[in-house]
Amino acid sequence: GNSVTQMEGPVTLSEEAFLTINCTYTATGYPSLFWYVQYPGEGLQLLLKATKADDKGSNKGFEATYRKETTSFHLEKGSVQVSDSAVYFCALSEGGNKLVFGAGTILRVKS
Amino acid sequence: GAGVSQSPSNKVTEKGKDVELRCDPISGHTALYWYRQSLGQGLEFLIYFQGNSAPDKSGLPSDRFSAERTGGSVSTLTIQRTQQEDSAVYLCASSLAGRGLNEQYFGPGTRLTVT
């Protein structure tokens, strides 16, 4: 079946550091890929998405590129802020409906 | 506009009791999803409704779990004879249509604690 594997956390960084959160997937076809973010005390929000190979999703300084050859969708940000502290979930959708999520990665950014 | 709302926000129940969780999707969204988020299992899909089609129940963990969606809008997730392993945050999401290209908007969740 479809699955998503993302790096375990927590990831602790200093403000303005570079961020990478790795995500790889297993799917039988050509899924759409997503990163969702859950800020403390808030609900899940879509951060960015990509629907086909080589697409780059971007939002709020975060980027992720759909790599079919490595079945990956790594999340990157050049300079993190304290306000980026949250739980980040990589997810895929195949067949158009349900999302399959990774386990989530806690990001803590220190000032 | 109003987002997805869920009620109650917190529910504490005794083992063996039945519980009902409610979800009000965004107006006009035809697709509705239930997920649950627990420490041991992460975020898991439970059930999906799309318009008048038969729901996709493939994620329901046991026959104690059921859900309905009345009038294509409000949905209720029912858990019968609750067990301690049912303790989790139950999330509802809706989207314009049941396609992966359409963003799923999540509600704040209902935190269920079974004692």
PDB file of C-alpha atoms in Angstrom:
ATOM      1  CA  GLY A   1       0.000   0.000   0.000  1.00  0.00           C
ATOM      2  CA  ASN A   2       0.878   3.662  -0.108  1.00  0.00           C
ATOM      3  CA  SER A   3       3.086   5.034   2.646  1.00  0.00           C
ATOM      4  CA  VAL A   4       5.081   8.092   3.647  1.00  0.00           C
ATOM      5  CA  THR A   5       8.288   8.105   5.665  1.00  0.00           C
ATOM      6  CA  GLN A   6       9.689  11.297   7.126  1.00  0.00           C
ATOM      7  CA  MET A   7      12.642  11.998   9.320  1.00  0.00           C
ATOM      8  CA  GLU A   8      12.155  11.638  13.027  1.00  0.00           C
ATOM      9  CA  GLY A   9      12.356  14.639  15.245  1.00  0.00           C
ATOM     10  CA  PRO A  10      12.510  16.706  17.103  1.00  0.00           C
ATOM     11  CA  VAL A  11      14.656  18.924  14.944  1.00  0.00           C
ATOM     12  CA  THR A  12      16.123  21.802  16.926  1.00  0.00           C
ATOM     13  CA  LEU A  13      17.643  24.746  15.065  1.00  0.00           C
ATOM     14  CA  SER A  14      18.786  28.256  15.847  1.00  0.00           C
ATOM     15  CA  GLU A  15      17.002  31.151  14.217  1.00  0.00           C
ATOM     16  CA  GLU A  16      18.172  31.825  10.626  1.00  0.00           C
ATOM     17  CA  ALA A  17      19.510  28.283  10.204  1.00  0.00           C
ATOM     18  CA  PHE A  18      18.800  26.225   7.088  1.00  0.00           C
ATOM     19  CA  LEU A  19      16.076  23.619   7.405  1.00  0.00           C
ATOM     20  CA  THR A  20      15.641  20.294   5.643  1.00  0.00           C
ATOM     21  CA  ILE A  21      13.022  17.745   6.612  1.00  0.00           C
ATOM     22  CA  ASN A  22      13.305  14.585   4.544  1.00  0.00           C
ATOM     23  CA  CYS A  23      10.253  12.830   3.154  1.00  0.00           C
ATOM     24  CA  THR A  24      10.077   9.763   0.930  1.00  0.00           C
ATOM     25  CA  TYR A  25       7.024   7.948  -0.298  1.00  0.00           C
ATOM     26  CA  THR A  26       5.844   4.635  -1.686  1.00  0.00           C
ATOM     27  CA  ALA A  27       2.944   4.646  -4.116  1.00  0.00           C
ATOM     28  CA  THR A  28       1.674   2.439  -6.891  1.00  0.00           C
ATOM     29  CA  GLY A  29       0.896   5.291  -9.266  1.00  0.00           C
ATOM     30  CA  TYR A  30       1.490   9.021  -9.464  1.00  0.00           C
ATOM     31  CA  PRO A  31       0.347  10.673  -6.255  1.00  0.00           C
ATOM     32  CA  SER A  32      -0.036  14.308  -5.370  1.00  0.00           C
ATOM     33  CA  LEU A  33       2.297  15.318  -2.540  1.00  0.00           C
ATOM     34  CA  PHE A  34       1.716  17.727   0.308  1.00  0.00           C
ATOM     35  CA  TRP A  35       3.289  19.281   3.345  1.00  0.00           C
ATOM     36  CA  TYR A  36       0.916  20.161   6.175  1.00  0.00           C
ATOM     37  CA  VAL A  37       1.862  22.153   9.276  1.00  0.00           C
ATOM     38  CA  GLN A  38       0.338  22.114  12.746  1.00  0.00           C
ATOM     39  CA  TYR A  39       1.256  25.127  14.873  1.00  0.00           C
ATOM     40  CA  PRO A  40       0.922  24.793  18.663  1.00  0.00           C
ATOM     41  CA  GLY A  41      -2.741  24.803  19.640  1.00  0.00           C
ATOM     42  CA  GLU A  42      -3.948  25.077  16.045  1.00  0.00           C
ATOM     43  CA  GLY A  43      -5.381  22.765  13.411  1.00  0.00           C
ATOM     44  CA  LEU A  44      -3.642  21.254  10.423  1.00  0.00           C
ATOM     45  CA  GLN A  45      -2.975  23.669   7.576  1.00  0.00           C
ATOM     46  CA  LEU A  46      -1.760  23.007   4.065  1.00  0.00           C
ATOM     47  CA  LEU A  47       1.723  24.486   3.651  1.00  0.00           C
ATOM     48  CA  LEU A  48       2.461  23.533   0.044  1.00  0.00           C
ATOM     49  CA  LYS A  49       1.734  20.911  -2.567  1.00  0.00           C
ATOM     50  CA  ALA A  50       2.964  19.449  -5.851  1.00  0.00           C
ATOM     51  CA  THR A  51       0.914  17.387  -8.245  1.00  0.00           C
ATOM     52  CA  LYS A  52       3.425  15.959 -10.723  1.00  0.00           C
ATOM     53  CA  ALA A  53       7.077  15.106 -11.112  1.00  0.00           C
ATOM     54  CA  ASP A  54       9.514  18.046 -11.006  1.00  0.00           C
ATOM     55  CA  ASP A  55       6.846  20.410  -9.693  1.00  0.00           C
ATOM     56  CA  LYS A  56       8.064  22.705  -6.928  1.00  0.00           C
ATOM     57  CA  GLY A  57       5.636  23.756  -4.228  1.00  0.00           C
ATOM     58  CA  SER A  58       6.437  26.876  -2.258  1.00  0.00           C
ATOM     59  CA  ASN A  59       4.866  29.014   0.454  1.00  0.00           C
ATOM     60  CA  LYS A  60       6.077  31.255   3.306  1.00  0.00           C
ATOM     61  CA  GLY A  61       9.710  30.689   2.289  1.00  0.00           C
ATOM     62  CA  PHE A  62       9.324  26.891   2.358  1.00  0.00           C
ATOM     63  CA  GLU A  63       9.949  24.818  -0.759  1.00  0.00           C
ATOM     64  CA  ALA A  64       9.683  21.180  -1.767  1.00  0.00           C
ATOM     65  CA  THR A  65      10.319  19.551  -5.146  1.00  0.00           C
ATOM     66  CA  TYR A  66       8.517  16.400  -6.329  1.00  0.00           C
ATOM     67  CA  ARG A  67      11.310  13.978  -7.248  1.00  0.00           C
ATOM     68  CA  LYS A  68       9.930  10.895  -8.944  1.00  0.00           C
ATOM     69  CA  GLU A  69      13.328   9.278  -9.472  1.00  0.00           C
ATOM     70  CA  THR A  70      14.057   9.291  -5.743  1.00  0.00           C
ATOM     71  CA  THR A  71      10.389   9.189  -4.622  1.00  0.00           C
ATOM     72  CA  SER A  72      11.078  12.157  -2.380  1.00  0.00           C
ATOM     73  CA  PHE A  73       9.517  15.469  -1.404  1.00  0.00           C
ATOM     74  CA  HIS A  74      11.968  17.060   1.023  1.00  0.00           C
ATOM     75  CA  LEU A  75      10.937  20.290   2.756  1.00  0.00           C
ATOM     76  CA  GLU A  76      13.477  23.137   2.840  1.00  0.00           C
ATOM     77  CA  LYS A  77      13.684  26.673   4.146  1.00  0.00           C
ATOM     78  CA  GLY A  78      16.707  28.890   3.880  1.00  0.00           C
ATOM     79  CA  SER A  79      16.316  30.787   7.148  1.00  0.00           C
ATOM     80  CA  VAL A  80      13.962  29.579   9.851  1.00  0.00           C
ATOM     81  CA  GLN A  81      12.253  31.784  12.419  1.00  0.00           C
ATOM     82  CA  VAL A  82      11.016  31.060  15.903  1.00  0.00           C
ATOM     83  CA  SER A  83       7.485  31.313  14.518  1.00  0.00           C
ATOM     84  CA  ASP A  84       8.178  28.277  12.296  1.00  0.00           C
ATOM     85  CA  SER A  85       8.202  26.036  15.360  1.00  0.00           C
ATOM     86  CA  ALA A  86       5.495  23.475  14.669  1.00  0.00           C
ATOM     87  CA  VAL A  87       4.869  19.879  13.633  1.00  0.00           C
ATOM     88  CA  TYR A  88       5.322  19.229   9.909  1.00  0.00           C
ATOM     89  CA  PHE A  89       3.561  16.362   8.124  1.00  0.00           C
ATOM     90  CA  CYS A  90       4.383  15.034   4.688  1.00  0.00           C
ATOM     91  CA  ALA A  91       1.420  13.429   2.932  1.00  0.00           C
ATOM     92  CA  LEU A  92       0.321  11.916  -0.346  1.00  0.00           C
ATOM     93  CA  SER A  93      -2.986  11.503  -2.094  1.00  0.00           C
ATOM     94  CA  GLU A  94      -3.538   8.915  -4.784  1.00  0.00           C
ATOM     95  CA  GLY A  95      -6.817   8.258  -6.510  1.00  0.00           C
ATOM     96  CA  GLY A  96      -8.104  11.611  -5.501  1.00  0.00           C
ATOM     97  CA  ASN A  97      -9.320  11.350  -1.990  1.00  0.00           C
ATOM     98  CA  LYS A  98      -7.792  10.297   1.292  1.00  0.00           C
ATOM     99  CA  LEU A  99      -4.467  11.602   2.528  1.00  0.00           C
ATOM    100  CA  VAL A 100      -1.768   9.235   3.752  1.00  0.00           C
ATOM    101  CA  PHE A 101       0.433  11.013   6.283  1.00  0.00           C
ATOM    102  CA  GLY A 102       3.936  10.545   7.570  1.00  0.00           C
ATOM    103  CA  ALA A 103       4.525  10.387  11.312  1.00  0.00           C
ATOM    104  CA  GLY A 104       5.253  14.101  11.598  1.00  0.00           C
ATOM    105  CA  THR A 105       8.431  15.969  12.485  1.00  0.00           C
ATOM    106  CA  ILE A 106       8.586  18.396  15.389  1.00  0.00           C
ATOM    107  CA  LEU A 107      10.597  21.521  14.586  1.00  0.00           C
ATOM    108  CA  ARG A 108      11.856  23.722  17.413  1.00  0.00           C
ATOM    109  CA  VAL A 109      13.556  26.987  16.533  1.00  0.00           C
ATOM    110  CA  LYS A 110      15.520  28.787  19.258  1.00  0.00           C
ATOM    111  CA  SER A 111      16.158  32.510  19.286  1.00  0.00           C
TER     112      SER A 111
ATOM    113  CA  GLY B   1     -15.756  32.718   5.749  1.00  0.00           C
ATOM    114  CA  ALA B   2     -16.367  30.054   8.359  1.00  0.00           C
ATOM    115  CA  GLY B   3     -14.016  27.126   8.422  1.00  0.00           C
ATOM    116  CA  VAL B   4     -14.639  23.526   9.369  1.00  0.00           C
ATOM    117  CA  SER B   5     -16.086  23.305  12.859  1.00  0.00           C
ATOM    118  CA  GLN B   6     -16.179  20.327  15.177  1.00  0.00           C
ATOM    119  CA  SER B   7     -17.945  19.662  18.433  1.00  0.00           C
ATOM    120  CA  PRO B   8     -17.333  19.019  21.182  1.00  0.00           C
ATOM    121  CA  SER B   9     -13.749  20.229  21.390  1.00  0.00           C
ATOM    122  CA  ASN B  10     -13.078  17.843  24.259  1.00  0.00           C
ATOM    123  CA  LYS B  11     -14.907  14.717  25.365  1.00  0.00           C
ATOM    124  CA  VAL B  12     -14.145  12.521  28.335  1.00  0.00           C
ATOM    125  CA  THR B  13     -16.099   9.290  28.519  1.00  0.00           C
ATOM    126  CA  GLU B  14     -16.030   6.067  30.447  1.00  0.00           C
ATOM    127  CA  LYS B  15     -14.981   2.848  28.806  1.00  0.00           C
ATOM    128  CA  GLY B  16     -17.974   1.077  27.284  1.00  0.00           C
ATOM    129  CA  LYS B  17     -20.028   4.219  26.622  1.00  0.00           C
ATOM    130  CA  ASP B  18     -21.030   5.426  23.149  1.00  0.00           C
ATOM    131  CA  VAL B  19     -19.904   8.822  21.847  1.00  0.00           C
ATOM    132  CA  GLU B  20     -20.932  11.026  18.936  1.00  0.00           C
ATOM    133  CA  LEU B  21     -18.608  13.551  17.351  1.00  0.00           C
ATOM    134  CA  ARG B  22     -19.925  16.220  15.009  1.00  0.00           C
ATOM    135  CA  CYS B  23     -18.400  17.947  12.012  1.00  0.00           C
ATOM    136  CA  ASP B  24     -19.736  20.958  10.108  1.00  0.00           C
ATOM    137  CA  PRO B  25     -17.843  21.281   6.820  1.00  0.00           C
ATOM    138  CA  ILE B  26     -17.253  24.453   4.868  1.00  0.00           C
ATOM    139  CA  SER B  27     -20.396  25.423   2.990  1.00  0.00           C
ATOM    140  CA  GLY B  28     -20.334  24.141  -0.575  1.00  0.00           C
ATOM    141  CA  HIS B  29     -17.675  21.508   0.038  1.00  0.00           C
ATOM    142  CA  THR B  30     -18.902  18.190  -1.298  1.00  0.00           C
ATOM    143  CA  ALA B  31     -16.157  15.996   0.117  1.00  0.00           C
ATOM    144  CA  LEU B  32     -15.794  15.265   3.844  1.00  0.00           C
ATOM    145  CA  TYR B  33     -13.130  13.215   5.589  1.00  0.00           C
ATOM    146  CA  TRP B  34     -12.544  11.892   9.083  1.00  0.00           C
ATOM    147  CA  TYR B  35      -9.050  11.204  10.404  1.00  0.00           C
ATOM    148  CA  ARG B  36      -7.713  10.494  13.846  1.00  0.00           C
ATOM    149  CA  GLN B  37      -4.434  11.549  15.395  1.00  0.00           C
ATOM    150  CA  SER B  38      -3.008   9.456  18.187  1.00  0.00           C
ATOM    151  CA  LEU B  39       0.414   9.151  19.759  1.00  0.00           C
ATOM    152  CA  GLY B  40       0.947   5.575  18.728  1.00  0.00           C
ATOM    153  CA  GLN B  41      -0.519   5.633  15.233  1.00  0.00           C
ATOM    154  CA  GLY B  42       0.031   9.164  13.935  1.00  0.00           C
ATOM    155  CA  LEU B  43      -2.573  10.556  11.546  1.00  0.00           C
ATOM    156  CA  GLU B  44      -4.865   7.874  10.114  1.00  0.00           C
ATOM    157  CA  PHE B  45      -7.652   8.080   7.572  1.00  0.00           C
ATOM    158  CA  LEU B  46     -10.991   6.776   8.814  1.00  0.00           C
ATOM    159  CA  ILE B  47     -13.765   7.473   6.311  1.00  0.00           C
ATOM    160  CA  TYR B  48     -14.544   9.666   3.287  1.00  0.00           C
ATOM    161  CA  PHE B  49     -17.829  10.982   1.897  1.00  0.00           C
ATOM    162  CA  GLN B  50     -18.194  12.432  -1.596  1.00  0.00           C
ATOM    163  CA  GLY B  51     -21.572  13.786  -2.598  1.00  0.00           C
ATOM    164  CA  ASN B  52     -24.191  11.049  -2.834  1.00  0.00           C
ATOM    165  CA  SER B  53     -21.701   8.274  -3.490  1.00  0.00           C
ATOM    166  CA  ALA B  54     -21.241   5.380  -1.094  1.00  0.00           C
ATOM    167  CA  PRO B  55     -18.660   6.370   1.534  1.00  0.00           C
ATOM    168  CA  ASP B  56     -15.156   4.928   1.562  1.00  0.00           C
ATOM    169  CA  LYS B  57     -15.062   3.210   4.962  1.00  0.00           C
ATOM    170  CA  SER B  58     -11.756   1.453   4.411  1.00  0.00           C
ATOM    171  CA  GLY B  59     -10.021   3.203   7.323  1.00  0.00           C
ATOM    172  CA  LEU B  60     -12.513   2.433  10.074  1.00  0.00           C
ATOM    173  CA  PRO B  61     -10.622   0.326  12.639  1.00  0.00           C
ATOM    174  CA  SER B  62     -13.541  -1.804  13.810  1.00  0.00           C
ATOM    175  CA  ASP B  63     -17.294  -2.214  13.496  1.00  0.00           C
ATOM    176  CA  ARG B  64     -17.694  -0.102  16.634  1.00  0.00           C
ATOM    177  CA  PHE B  65     -16.981   2.907  14.427  1.00  0.00           C
ATOM    178  CA  SER B  66     -19.579   4.345  12.052  1.00  0.00           C
ATOM    179  CA  ALA B  67     -20.288   7.667  10.420  1.00  0.00           C
ATOM    180  CA  GLU B  68     -23.063   9.300   8.526  1.00  0.00           C
ATOM    181  CA  ARG B  69     -23.484  12.493   6.590  1.00  0.00           C
ATOM    182  CA  THR B  70     -26.949  13.954   6.487  1.00  0.00           C
ATOM    183  CA  GLY B  71     -28.104  16.144   3.625  1.00  0.00           C
ATOM    184  CA  GLY B  72     -24.650  16.263   2.151  1.00  0.00           C
ATOM    185  CA  SER B  73     -23.457  18.557   4.904  1.00  0.00           C
ATOM    186  CA  VAL B  74     -23.064  17.787   8.624  1.00  0.00           C
ATOM    187  CA  SER B  75     -21.391  14.523   9.562  1.00  0.00           C
ATOM    188  CA  THR B  76     -21.469  12.515  12.775  1.00  0.00           C
ATOM    189  CA  LEU B  77     -18.832   9.966  13.755  1.00  0.00           C
ATOM    190  CA  THR B  78     -20.139   7.456  16.293  1.00  0.00           C
ATOM    191  CA  ILE B  79     -17.984   5.189  18.401  1.00  0.00           C
ATOM    192  CA  GLN B  80     -19.857   2.473  20.273  1.00  0.00           C
ATOM    193  CA  ARG B  81     -18.622   0.730  23.411  1.00  0.00           C
ATOM    194  CA  THR B  82     -15.549   2.954  23.601  1.00  0.00           C
ATOM    195  CA  GLN B  83     -12.199   1.451  24.545  1.00  0.00           C
ATOM    196  CA  GLN B  84      -9.121   3.155  25.962  1.00  0.00           C
ATOM    197  CA  GLU B  85      -7.297   2.716  22.654  1.00  0.00           C
ATOM    198  CA  ASP B  86      -9.946   4.951  21.051  1.00  0.00           C
ATOM    199  CA  SER B  87      -8.448   7.930  22.908  1.00  0.00           C
ATOM    200  CA  ALA B  88      -7.190  10.304  20.227  1.00  0.00           C
ATOM    201  CA  VAL B  89      -7.894  13.587  18.488  1.00  0.00           C
ATOM    202  CA  TYR B  90     -10.532  13.088  15.804  1.00  0.00           C
ATOM    203  CA  LEU B  91     -10.117  15.439  12.868  1.00  0.00           C
ATOM    204  CA  CYS B  92     -12.620  16.326  10.211  1.00  0.00           C
ATOM    205  CA  ALA B  93     -11.695  17.882   6.869  1.00  0.00           C
ATOM    206  CA  SER B  94     -13.633  19.034   3.845  1.00  0.00           C
ATOM    207  CA  SER B  95     -12.753  19.927   0.273  1.00  0.00           C
ATOM    208  CA  LEU B  96     -14.483  21.268  -2.809  1.00  0.00           C
ATOM    209  CA  ALA B  97     -14.477  17.831  -4.401  1.00  0.00           C
ATOM    210  CA  GLY B  98     -12.954  14.453  -3.723  1.00  0.00           C
ATOM    211  CA  ARG B  99      -9.860  15.045  -5.771  1.00  0.00           C
ATOM    212  CA  GLY B 100      -6.294  15.141  -4.553  1.00  0.00           C
ATOM    213  CA  LEU B 101      -5.781  18.494  -6.253  1.00  0.00           C
ATOM    214  CA  ASN B 102      -8.274  20.173  -3.981  1.00  0.00           C
ATOM    215  CA  GLU B 103      -6.997  21.290  -0.609  1.00  0.00           C
ATOM    216  CA  GLN B 104      -8.498  19.598   2.400  1.00  0.00           C
ATOM    217  CA  TYR B 105      -9.370  22.108   5.120  1.00  0.00           C
ATOM    218  CA  PHE B 106      -9.138  20.694   8.603  1.00  0.00           C
ATOM    219  CA  GLY B 107     -11.203  21.459  11.666  1.00  0.00           C
ATOM    220  CA  PRO B 108      -9.689  21.966  15.127  1.00  0.00           C
ATOM    221  CA  GLY B 109     -10.476  18.420  16.167  1.00  0.00           C
ATOM    222  CA  THR B 110     -12.255  16.703  19.031  1.00  0.00           C
ATOM    223  CA  ARG B 111      -9.987  15.347  21.758  1.00  0.00           C
ATOM    224  CA  LEU B 112     -11.533  12.107  23.023  1.00  0.00           C
ATOM    225  CA  THR B 113     -10.330  10.618  26.274  1.00  0.00           C
ATOM    226  CA  VAL B 114     -11.661   7.225  27.330  1.00  0.00           C
ATOM    227  CA  THR B 115     -11.139   6.493  31.033  1.00  0.00           C
TER     228      THR B 115
END
